[in-house]
PDB file of C-alpha atoms and ligand atoms in Angstrom:
ATOM      1  CA  LYS A   1      -8.207   8.479   8.451  1.00 83.00           C
ATOM      2  CA  ASP A   2      -4.752   9.699   7.361  1.00 86.00           C
ATOM      3  CA  GLU A   3      -3.363   9.154  10.843  1.00 89.00           C
ATOM      4  CA  PHE A   4      -4.860   5.678  10.993  1.00 91.00           C
ATOM      5  CA  ILE A   5      -3.414   4.723   7.589  1.00 91.00           C
ATOM      6  CA  SER A   6      -0.013   5.982   8.629  1.00 92.00           C
ATOM      7  CA  MET A   7      -0.058   4.064  11.942  1.00 94.00           C
ATOM      8  CA  ALA A   8      -1.480   0.867  10.485  1.00 93.00           C
ATOM      9  CA  SER A   9       0.913   0.734   7.526  1.00 94.00           C
ATOM     10  CA  HIS A  10       3.945   1.337   9.787  1.00 92.00           C
ATOM     11  CA  GLU A  11       2.823  -1.394  12.197  1.00 95.00           C
ATOM     12  CA  LEU A  12       2.168  -3.857   9.358  1.00 95.00           C
ATOM     13  CA  LYS A  13       5.477  -3.285   7.624  1.00 94.00           C
ATOM     14  CA  THR A  14       7.767  -5.145  10.063  1.00 94.00           C
ATOM     15  CA  PRO A  15       5.754  -8.377  10.389  1.00 96.00           C
ATOM     16  CA  ILE A  16       5.087  -8.578   6.642  1.00 96.00           C
ATOM     17  CA  THR A  17       8.783  -8.083   5.896  1.00 95.00           C
ATOM     18  CA  SER A  18       9.715 -10.953   8.192  1.00 96.00           C
ATOM     19  CA  ILE A  19       6.979 -13.227   6.763  1.00 96.00           C
ATOM     20  CA  LYS A  20       8.452 -12.494   3.338  1.00 96.00           C
ATOM     21  CA  LEU A  21      11.989 -13.331   4.470  1.00 96.00           C
ATOM     22  CA  TYR A  22      10.918 -16.598   6.122  1.00 97.00           C
ATOM     23  CA  THR A  23       8.953 -17.587   3.032  1.00 96.00           C
ATOM     24  CA  GLU A  24      12.052 -16.967   0.897  1.00 96.00           C
ATOM     25  CA  LEU A  25      14.134 -19.026   3.293  1.00 97.00           C
ATOM     26  CA  LEU A  26      11.663 -21.923   3.135  1.00 96.00           C
ATOM     27  CA  LEU A  27      11.533 -21.706  -0.660  1.00 96.00           C
ATOM     28  CA  LYS A  28      15.282 -22.384  -0.680  1.00 96.00           C
ATOM     29  CA  ARG A  29      15.198 -25.192   1.889  1.00 96.00           C
ATOM     30  CA  VAL A  30      12.024 -27.177   1.201  1.00 95.00           C
ATOM     31  CA  LYS A  31      12.338 -30.070  -1.272  1.00 95.00           C
ATOM     32  CA  ASP A  32       8.779 -31.458  -1.267  1.00 96.00           C
ATOM     33  CA  LYS A  33       7.091 -30.531  -4.563  1.00 96.00           C
ATOM     34  CA  GLU A  34       3.609 -29.857  -3.194  1.00 97.00           C
ATOM     35  CA  ALA A  35       4.944 -27.804  -0.297  1.00 96.00           C
ATOM     36  CA  LEU A  36       7.040 -25.793  -2.749  1.00 96.00           C
ATOM     37  CA  GLN A  37       3.935 -25.037  -4.800  1.00 96.00           C
ATOM     38  CA  HIS A  38       2.077 -23.778  -1.718  1.00 97.00           C
ATOM     39  CA  LEU A  39       5.075 -21.721  -0.678  1.00 96.00           C
ATOM     40  CA  GLY A  40       5.189 -20.228  -4.172  1.00 96.00           C
ATOM     41  CA  SER A  41       1.556 -19.113  -3.867  1.00 96.00           C
ATOM     42  CA  MET A  42       2.252 -17.812  -0.379  1.00 96.00           C
ATOM     43  CA  PHE A  43       5.200 -15.757  -1.655  1.00 96.00           C
ATOM     44  CA  GLU A  44       3.045 -14.255  -4.406  1.00 93.00           C
ATOM     45  CA  GLN A  45       0.335 -13.222  -1.928  1.00 95.00           C
ATOM     46  CA  VAL A  46       2.847 -11.882   0.595  1.00 96.00           C
ATOM     47  CA  ASN A  47       4.326  -9.750  -2.168  1.00 94.00           C
ATOM     48  CA  ARG A  48       0.885  -8.368  -2.963  1.00 93.00           C
ATOM     49  CA  VAL A  49       0.248  -7.424   0.660  1.00 95.00           C
ATOM     50  CA  SER A  50       3.713  -5.950   0.898  1.00 95.00           C
ATOM     51  CA  LYS A  51       3.082  -3.775  -2.181  1.00 93.00           C
ATOM     52  CA  LEU A  52      -0.261  -2.580  -0.761  1.00 94.00           C
ATOM     53  CA  ILE A  53       1.430  -1.619   2.512  1.00 95.00           C
ATOM     54  CA  GLY A  54       4.212   0.113   0.578  1.00 95.00           C
ATOM     55  CA  ASP A  55       1.610   2.150  -1.321  1.00 95.00           C
ATOM     56  CA  LEU A  56      -0.178   3.127   1.906  1.00 95.00           C
ATOM     57  CA  LEU A  57       3.139   4.178   3.426  1.00 96.00           C
ATOM     58  CA  ASP A  58       3.784   6.322   0.352  1.00 96.00           C
ATOM     59  CA  VAL A  59       0.398   8.009   0.751  1.00 95.00           C
ATOM     60  CA  SER A  60       1.304   8.826   4.363  1.00 95.00           C
ATOM     61  CA  ARG A  61       4.703  10.155   3.288  1.00 94.00           C
ATOM     62  CA  ILE A  62       3.060  12.382   0.685  1.00 95.00           C
ATOM     63  CA  GLN A  63       0.486  13.664   3.202  1.00 92.00           C
ATOM     64  CA  ALA A  64       3.293  14.483   5.634  1.00 93.00           C
ATOM     65  CA  GLY A  65       5.329  16.193   2.886  1.00 94.00           C
ATOM     66  CA  LYS A  66       8.035  13.572   3.308  1.00 94.00           C
ATOM     67  CA  LEU A  67       8.337  12.043  -0.138  1.00 95.00           C
ATOM     68  CA  PHE A  68      12.009  12.583  -0.909  1.00 95.00           C
ATOM     69  CA  PHE A  69      13.904  11.744  -4.094  1.00 98.00           C
ATOM     70  CA  LYS A  70      17.387  10.286  -4.550  1.00 97.00           C
ATOM     71  CA  MET A  71      18.393  12.097  -7.714  1.00 98.00           C
ATOM     72  CA  GLN A  72      20.951  10.600 -10.088  1.00 98.00           C
ATOM     73  CA  PHE A  73      21.607  10.178 -13.809  1.00 98.00           C
ATOM     74  CA  PHE A  74      20.219   6.860 -14.969  1.00 98.00           C
ATOM     75  CA  ASP A  75      19.411   4.932 -18.139  1.00 98.00           C
ATOM     76  CA  LEU A  76      15.633   5.259 -18.482  1.00 98.00           C
ATOM     77  CA  GLY A  77      15.475   3.061 -21.595  1.00 98.00           C
ATOM     78  CA  LEU A  78      17.137   0.198 -19.756  1.00 98.00           C
ATOM     79  CA  LEU A  79      14.762   0.640 -16.816  1.00 98.00           C
ATOM     80  CA  ILE A  80      11.714   0.552 -19.114  1.00 98.00           C
ATOM     81  CA  ASN A  81      12.939  -2.555 -20.929  1.00 98.00           C
ATOM     82  CA  ASP A  82      13.752  -4.357 -17.657  1.00 98.00           C
ATOM     83  CA  ILE A  83      10.287  -3.630 -16.229  1.00 98.00           C
ATOM     84  CA  ALA A  84       8.534  -4.619 -19.476  1.00 98.00           C
ATOM     85  CA  LEU A  85      10.462  -7.901 -19.512  1.00 97.00           C
ATOM     86  CA  VAL A  86       9.307  -8.804 -15.993  1.00 96.00           C
ATOM     87  CA  PHE A  87       5.657  -8.017 -16.799  1.00 97.00           C
ATOM     88  CA  GLY A  88       5.966  -9.855 -20.126  1.00 96.00           C
ATOM     89  CA  LYS A  89       6.834 -13.029 -18.222  1.00 95.00           C
ATOM     90  CA  GLU A  90       3.888 -12.603 -15.862  1.00 93.00           C
ATOM     91  CA  THR A  91       1.133 -12.075 -18.423  1.00 95.00           C
ATOM     92  CA  LYS A  92       0.122 -14.552 -21.095  1.00 94.00           C
ATOM     93  CA  LYS A  93      -2.694 -12.504 -22.639  1.00 96.00           C
ATOM     94  CA  HIS A  94      -0.794  -9.287 -23.344  1.00 98.00           C
ATOM     95  CA  ALA A  95       2.040  -8.453 -25.699  1.00 98.00           C
ATOM     96  CA  ILE A  96       4.176  -5.675 -24.240  1.00 98.00           C
ATOM     97  CA  THR A  97       6.350  -3.823 -26.730  1.00 98.00           C
ATOM     98  CA  THR A  98       8.791  -1.036 -25.962  1.00 98.00           C
ATOM     99  CA  SER A  99      10.217   1.579 -28.248  1.00 98.00           C
ATOM    100  CA  VAL A 100      12.930   3.723 -26.708  1.00 98.00           C
ATOM    101  CA  HIS A 101      14.446   6.685 -28.550  1.00 97.00           C
ATOM    102  CA  LEU A 102      16.815   8.118 -25.966  1.00 96.00           C
ATOM    103  CA  SER A 103      20.522   8.689 -26.346  1.00 94.00           C
ATOM    104  CA  GLU A 104      21.238  10.353 -23.020  1.00 94.00           C
ATOM    105  CA  LYS A 105      20.713   9.447 -19.397  1.00 96.00           C
ATOM    106  CA  VAL A 106      17.986  11.225 -17.456  1.00 97.00           C
ATOM    107  CA  TRP A 107      18.150  13.001 -14.096  1.00 97.00           C
ATOM    108  CA  GLY A 108      15.722  11.626 -11.526  1.00 98.00           C
ATOM    109  CA  ASP A 109      14.998   9.110  -8.798  1.00 98.00           C
ATOM    110  CA  LYS A 110      15.394   5.787 -10.607  1.00 98.00           C
ATOM    111  CA  ASP A 111      13.366   3.698  -8.137  1.00 97.00           C
ATOM    112  CA  ARG A 112      10.521   6.208  -7.954  1.00 98.00           C
ATOM    113  CA  ILE A 113      10.335   6.644 -11.741  1.00 98.00           C
ATOM    114  CA  GLY A 114      10.416   2.847 -11.964  1.00 98.00           C
ATOM    115  CA  GLN A 115       7.475   2.781  -9.547  1.00 98.00           C
ATOM    116  CA  VAL A 116       5.506   5.091 -11.883  1.00 98.00           C
ATOM    117  CA  ILE A 117       6.218   2.861 -14.907  1.00 98.00           C
ATOM    118  CA  ILE A 118       5.326  -0.275 -12.924  1.00 97.00           C
ATOM    119  CA  ASN A 119       2.039   1.305 -11.791  1.00 97.00           C
ATOM    120  CA  LEU A 120       1.100   2.349 -15.306  1.00 98.00           C
ATOM    121  CA  ILE A 121       1.981  -0.984 -16.931  1.00 98.00           C
ATOM    122  CA  SER A 122       0.221  -2.990 -14.231  1.00 97.00           C
ATOM    123  CA  ASN A 123      -2.883  -0.812 -14.665  1.00 97.00           C
ATOM    124  CA  ALA A 124      -2.684  -1.279 -18.440  1.00 98.00           C
ATOM    125  CA  ILE A 125      -2.690  -5.051 -17.864  1.00 98.00           C
ATOM    126  CA  LYS A 126      -5.374  -4.968 -15.178  1.00 97.00           C
ATOM    127  CA  TYR A 127      -7.727  -2.776 -17.193  1.00 97.00           C
ATOM    128  CA  SER A 128      -7.440  -4.782 -20.399  1.00 98.00           C
ATOM    129  CA  PRO A 129      -8.771  -8.075 -19.088  1.00 97.00           C
ATOM    130  CA  SER A 130      -9.271  -9.532 -22.565  1.00 97.00           C
ATOM    131  CA  GLY A 131      -5.595  -8.979 -23.334  1.00 97.00           C
ATOM    132  CA  GLY A 132      -4.060  -7.190 -26.305  1.00 97.00           C
ATOM    133  CA  ASP A 133      -1.051  -5.017 -26.975  1.00 98.00           C
ATOM    134  CA  ILE A 134       0.553  -2.710 -24.451  1.00 98.00           C
ATOM    135  CA  ILE A 135       2.845  -0.209 -26.096  1.00 98.00           C
ATOM    136  CA  VAL A 136       5.480   1.720 -24.166  1.00 98.00           C
ATOM    137  CA  VAL A 137       7.277   4.555 -25.942  1.00 98.00           C
ATOM    138  CA  ALA A 138       9.994   6.850 -24.589  1.00 98.00           C
ATOM    139  CA  SER A 139      11.442   9.762 -26.515  1.00 98.00           C
ATOM    140  CA  LYS A 140      13.065  13.132 -26.051  1.00 96.00           C
ATOM    141  CA  LEU A 141      10.989  16.304 -26.169  1.00 90.00           C
ATOM    142  CA  LYS A 142      13.201  19.392 -25.968  1.00 91.00           C
ATOM    143  CA  ASP A 143      14.848  19.235 -22.527  1.00 91.00           C
ATOM    144  CA  ASN A 144      12.416  16.611 -21.262  1.00 95.00           C
ATOM    145  CA  VAL A 145      11.723  12.968 -21.781  1.00 97.00           C
ATOM    146  CA  ILE A 146       8.226  11.827 -22.559  1.00 98.00           C
ATOM    147  CA  VAL A 147       7.003   8.317 -21.762  1.00 98.00           C
ATOM    148  CA  SER A 148       3.682   6.869 -22.859  1.00 98.00           C
ATOM    149  CA  ILE A 149       1.921   3.628 -21.991  1.00 98.00           C
ATOM    150  CA  GLU A 150      -0.945   2.632 -24.259  1.00 98.00           C
ATOM    151  CA  ASP A 151      -3.470  -0.138 -23.764  1.00 98.00           C
ATOM    152  CA  PHE A 152      -6.518  -1.332 -25.685  1.00 98.00           C
ATOM    153  CA  GLY A 153      -8.643  -2.191 -22.692  1.00 98.00           C
ATOM    154  CA  ILE A 154     -11.824  -0.958 -21.012  1.00 98.00           C
ATOM    155  CA  GLY A 155     -10.979   2.747 -21.324  1.00 98.00           C
ATOM    156  CA  MET A 156     -12.686   5.416 -19.221  1.00 97.00           C
ATOM    157  CA  TYR A 157     -15.733   7.667 -19.158  1.00 96.00           C
ATOM    158  CA  VAL A 158     -15.027  11.401 -19.130  1.00 95.00           C
ATOM    159  CA  HIS A 159     -16.208  11.729 -15.516  1.00 94.00           C
ATOM    160  CA  GLU A 160     -13.677   9.041 -14.506  1.00 95.00           C
ATOM    161  CA  LYS A 161     -10.854  10.668 -16.471  1.00 94.00           C
ATOM    162  CA  ASP A 162     -11.312  13.894 -14.522  1.00 92.00           C
ATOM    163  CA  ARG A 163     -10.819  12.172 -11.172  1.00 97.00           C
ATOM    164  CA  ILE A 164      -8.489   9.173 -11.524  1.00 97.00           C
ATOM    165  CA  PHE A 165      -5.440  10.972 -10.089  1.00 98.00           C
ATOM    166  CA  GLU A 166      -7.301  11.757  -6.850  1.00 97.00           C
ATOM    167  CA  ARG A 167      -6.396   9.879  -3.698  1.00 94.00           C
ATOM    168  CA  PHE A 168      -8.627   6.794  -3.173  1.00 93.00           C
ATOM    169  CA  TYR A 169     -10.697   7.489  -6.299  1.00 96.00           C
ATOM    170  CA  GLN A 170     -11.687   4.406  -8.291  1.00 96.00           C
ATOM    171  CA  GLY A 171     -13.812   4.586 -11.407  1.00 93.00           C
ATOM    172  CA  ARG A 172     -14.888   1.262 -12.811  1.00 93.00           C
ATOM    173  CA  GLY A 173     -11.708   0.150 -11.027  1.00 90.00           C
ATOM    174  CA  THR A 174     -13.965  -0.773  -8.089  1.00 91.00           C
ATOM    175  CA  LEU A 175     -14.747  -3.925 -10.106  1.00 92.00           C
ATOM    176  CA  PHE A 176     -11.029  -4.860  -9.943  1.00 94.00           C
ATOM    177  CA  PRO A 177      -8.721  -5.332  -6.960  1.00 90.00           C
ATOM    178  CA  GLY A 178      -6.982  -2.150  -5.770  1.00 91.00           C
ATOM    179  CA  LEU A 179      -7.063   0.790  -3.366  1.00 92.00           C
ATOM    180  CA  GLY A 180      -7.306   3.700  -5.773  1.00 95.00           C
ATOM    181  CA  ILE A 181      -3.945   5.200  -4.831  1.00 96.00           C
ATOM    182  CA  GLY A 182      -1.562   4.025  -7.581  1.00 97.00           C
ATOM    183  CA  LEU A 183      -2.203   6.957  -9.913  1.00 98.00           C
ATOM    184  CA  TYR A 184      -2.220   9.463  -7.054  1.00 98.00           C
ATOM    185  CA  ILE A 185       1.273   8.291  -6.052  1.00 98.00           C
ATOM    186  CA  ALA A 186       2.404   8.294  -9.693  1.00 98.00           C
ATOM    187  CA  LYS A 187       1.219  11.893 -10.109  1.00 98.00           C
ATOM    188  CA  MET A 188       2.991  13.026  -6.930  1.00 98.00           C
ATOM    189  CA  ILE A 189       6.247  11.390  -8.072  1.00 98.00           C
ATOM    190  CA  VAL A 190       6.047  12.881 -11.564  1.00 98.00           C
ATOM    191  CA  GLU A 191       5.128  16.350 -10.297  1.00 98.00           C
ATOM    192  CA  GLY A 192       7.868  16.087  -7.657  1.00 97.00           C
ATOM    193  CA  HIS A 193      10.276  15.802 -10.600  1.00 97.00           C
ATOM    194  CA  GLY A 194       8.780  18.891 -12.241  1.00 97.00           C
ATOM    195  CA  GLY A 195       6.905  16.791 -14.802  1.00 97.00           C
ATOM    196  CA  ARG A 196       3.294  16.262 -15.833  1.00 98.00           C
ATOM    197  CA  ILE A 197       1.116  13.198 -16.171  1.00 98.00           C
ATOM    198  CA  GLU A 198      -2.040  12.955 -18.237  1.00 98.00           C
ATOM    199  CA  VAL A 199      -4.389  10.490 -19.843  1.00 98.00           C
ATOM    200  CA  LYS A 200      -6.244  10.140 -23.126  1.00 98.00           C
ATOM    201  CA  SER A 201      -8.921   7.504 -23.171  1.00 98.00           C
ATOM    202  CA  ARG A 202     -11.983   6.250 -24.992  1.00 97.00           C
ATOM    203  CA  ILE A 203     -14.529   4.019 -23.405  1.00 97.00           C
ATOM    204  CA  ASN A 204     -14.093   0.360 -24.444  1.00 96.00           C
ATOM    205  CA  GLU A 205     -11.211   1.297 -26.757  1.00 97.00           C
ATOM    206  CA  GLY A 206      -8.302   1.850 -24.426  1.00 98.00           C
ATOM    207  CA  SER A 207      -6.185   4.423 -22.631  1.00 98.00           C
ATOM    208  CA  THR A 208      -2.852   6.148 -23.095  1.00 98.00           C
ATOM    209  CA  PHE A 209      -1.045   7.550 -20.068  1.00 98.00           C
ATOM    210  CA  THR A 210       1.745  10.009 -20.782  1.00 98.00           C
ATOM    211  CA  PHE A 211       4.246  11.549 -18.409  1.00 98.00           C
ATOM    212  CA  THR A 212       7.195  13.879 -18.780  1.00 98.00           C
TER     213      THR A 212
HETATM  214  P1  ADP B   1      -6.752   1.229  -8.637  1.00 91.82           P
HETATM  215  O1  ADP B   1      -6.267   0.617  -9.912  1.00 91.82           O
HETATM  216  O2  ADP B   1      -6.207   0.572  -7.406  1.00 91.82           O
HETATM  217  O3  ADP B   1      -8.253   1.354  -8.585  1.00 91.82           O
HETATM  218  P2  ADP B   1      -5.393   3.655  -9.525  1.00 91.82           P
HETATM  219  O4  ADP B   1      -5.099   4.900  -8.767  1.00 91.82           O
HETATM  220  O5  ADP B   1      -4.229   2.951 -10.134  1.00 91.82           O
HETATM  221  O6  ADP B   1      -6.199   2.721  -8.537  1.00 91.82           O
HETATM  222  O7  ADP B   1      -6.423   4.017 -10.681  1.00 91.82           O
HETATM  223  C1  ADP B   1      -7.571   4.800 -10.375  1.00 91.82           C
HETATM  224  C2  ADP B   1      -8.712   4.447 -11.320  1.00 91.82           C
HETATM  225  O8  ADP B   1      -8.382   4.843 -12.659  1.00 91.82           O
HETATM  226  C3  ADP B   1      -9.001   2.950 -11.424  1.00 91.82           C
HETATM  227  O9  ADP B   1      -9.855   2.544 -10.391  1.00 91.82           O
HETATM  228  C4  ADP B   1      -9.647   2.843 -12.818  1.00 91.82           C
HETATM  229  O10 ADP B   1     -11.021   3.180 -12.756  1.00 91.82           O
HETATM  230  C5  ADP B   1      -8.932   3.939 -13.602  1.00 91.82           C
HETATM  231  N1  ADP B   1      -7.820   3.431 -14.447  1.00 91.82           N
HETATM  232  C6  ADP B   1      -6.500   3.472 -14.161  1.00 91.82           C
HETATM  233  N2  ADP B   1      -5.752   2.980 -15.166  1.00 91.82           N
HETATM  234  C7  ADP B   1      -6.631   2.625 -16.129  1.00 91.82           C
HETATM  235  C8  ADP B   1      -6.492   2.053 -17.455  1.00 91.82           C
HETATM  236  N3  ADP B   1      -5.293   1.763 -17.960  1.00 91.82           N
HETATM  237  N4  ADP B   1      -7.621   1.828 -18.170  1.00 91.82           N
HETATM  238  C9  ADP B   1      -8.839   2.136 -17.662  1.00 91.82           C
HETATM  239  N5  ADP B   1      -9.044   2.663 -16.440  1.00 91.82           N
HETATM  240  C10 ADP B   1      -7.951   2.911 -15.681  1.00 91.82           C
END
């Protein structure tokens, strides 16, 4: 199965990248309103497929021990606010607030840490289908930085909580779109930085994911 995922995701990457580029090109050239609307939907779907393939490629990289980090000092607060802003524009039902208490830059792979935050915020949105607040907090804890993402959604049963970071595991997430690998990748990225990721959750009340 691992070998198949690795082969399939590599083979799918090139054609999907060119479909994405051509769609972008058409979006710039086409003037017809209706066609533009269809192209817009097409771009959205292509991006979804492209993200799924990216996640599968990451799983293969992790399995092969080839998940490498480009370490640098970066402004984590700025990254959090930028990501929250993008999600804020995409969702109408949720109010995303950020509270950043950091005065120094952090040492890490900016894109990969961004990927963790994106995964956690998009899960918070996905698993609170009735909407509500999503609260992101970042603060310093001794020599570490601690980031938490809280939602007031469907929450989790204890037996789910114990397994959600496993590869391909989906709890009640099977009722939603997804492959069950987002949290596995997030955990591997956080642990690759020497950090920890955990969750506190109550069924039907919400969940708080925290990582250092
Ligand atoms: P996916 O969302 O594709 O199923 P993930 O690895 O991101 O995969 O999450 C694994 C499982 O953890 C989900 O299927 C869901 O059951 C549960 N889960 C993740 N985030 C949340 C959340 N914020 N609230 C409730 N359940 C969650």
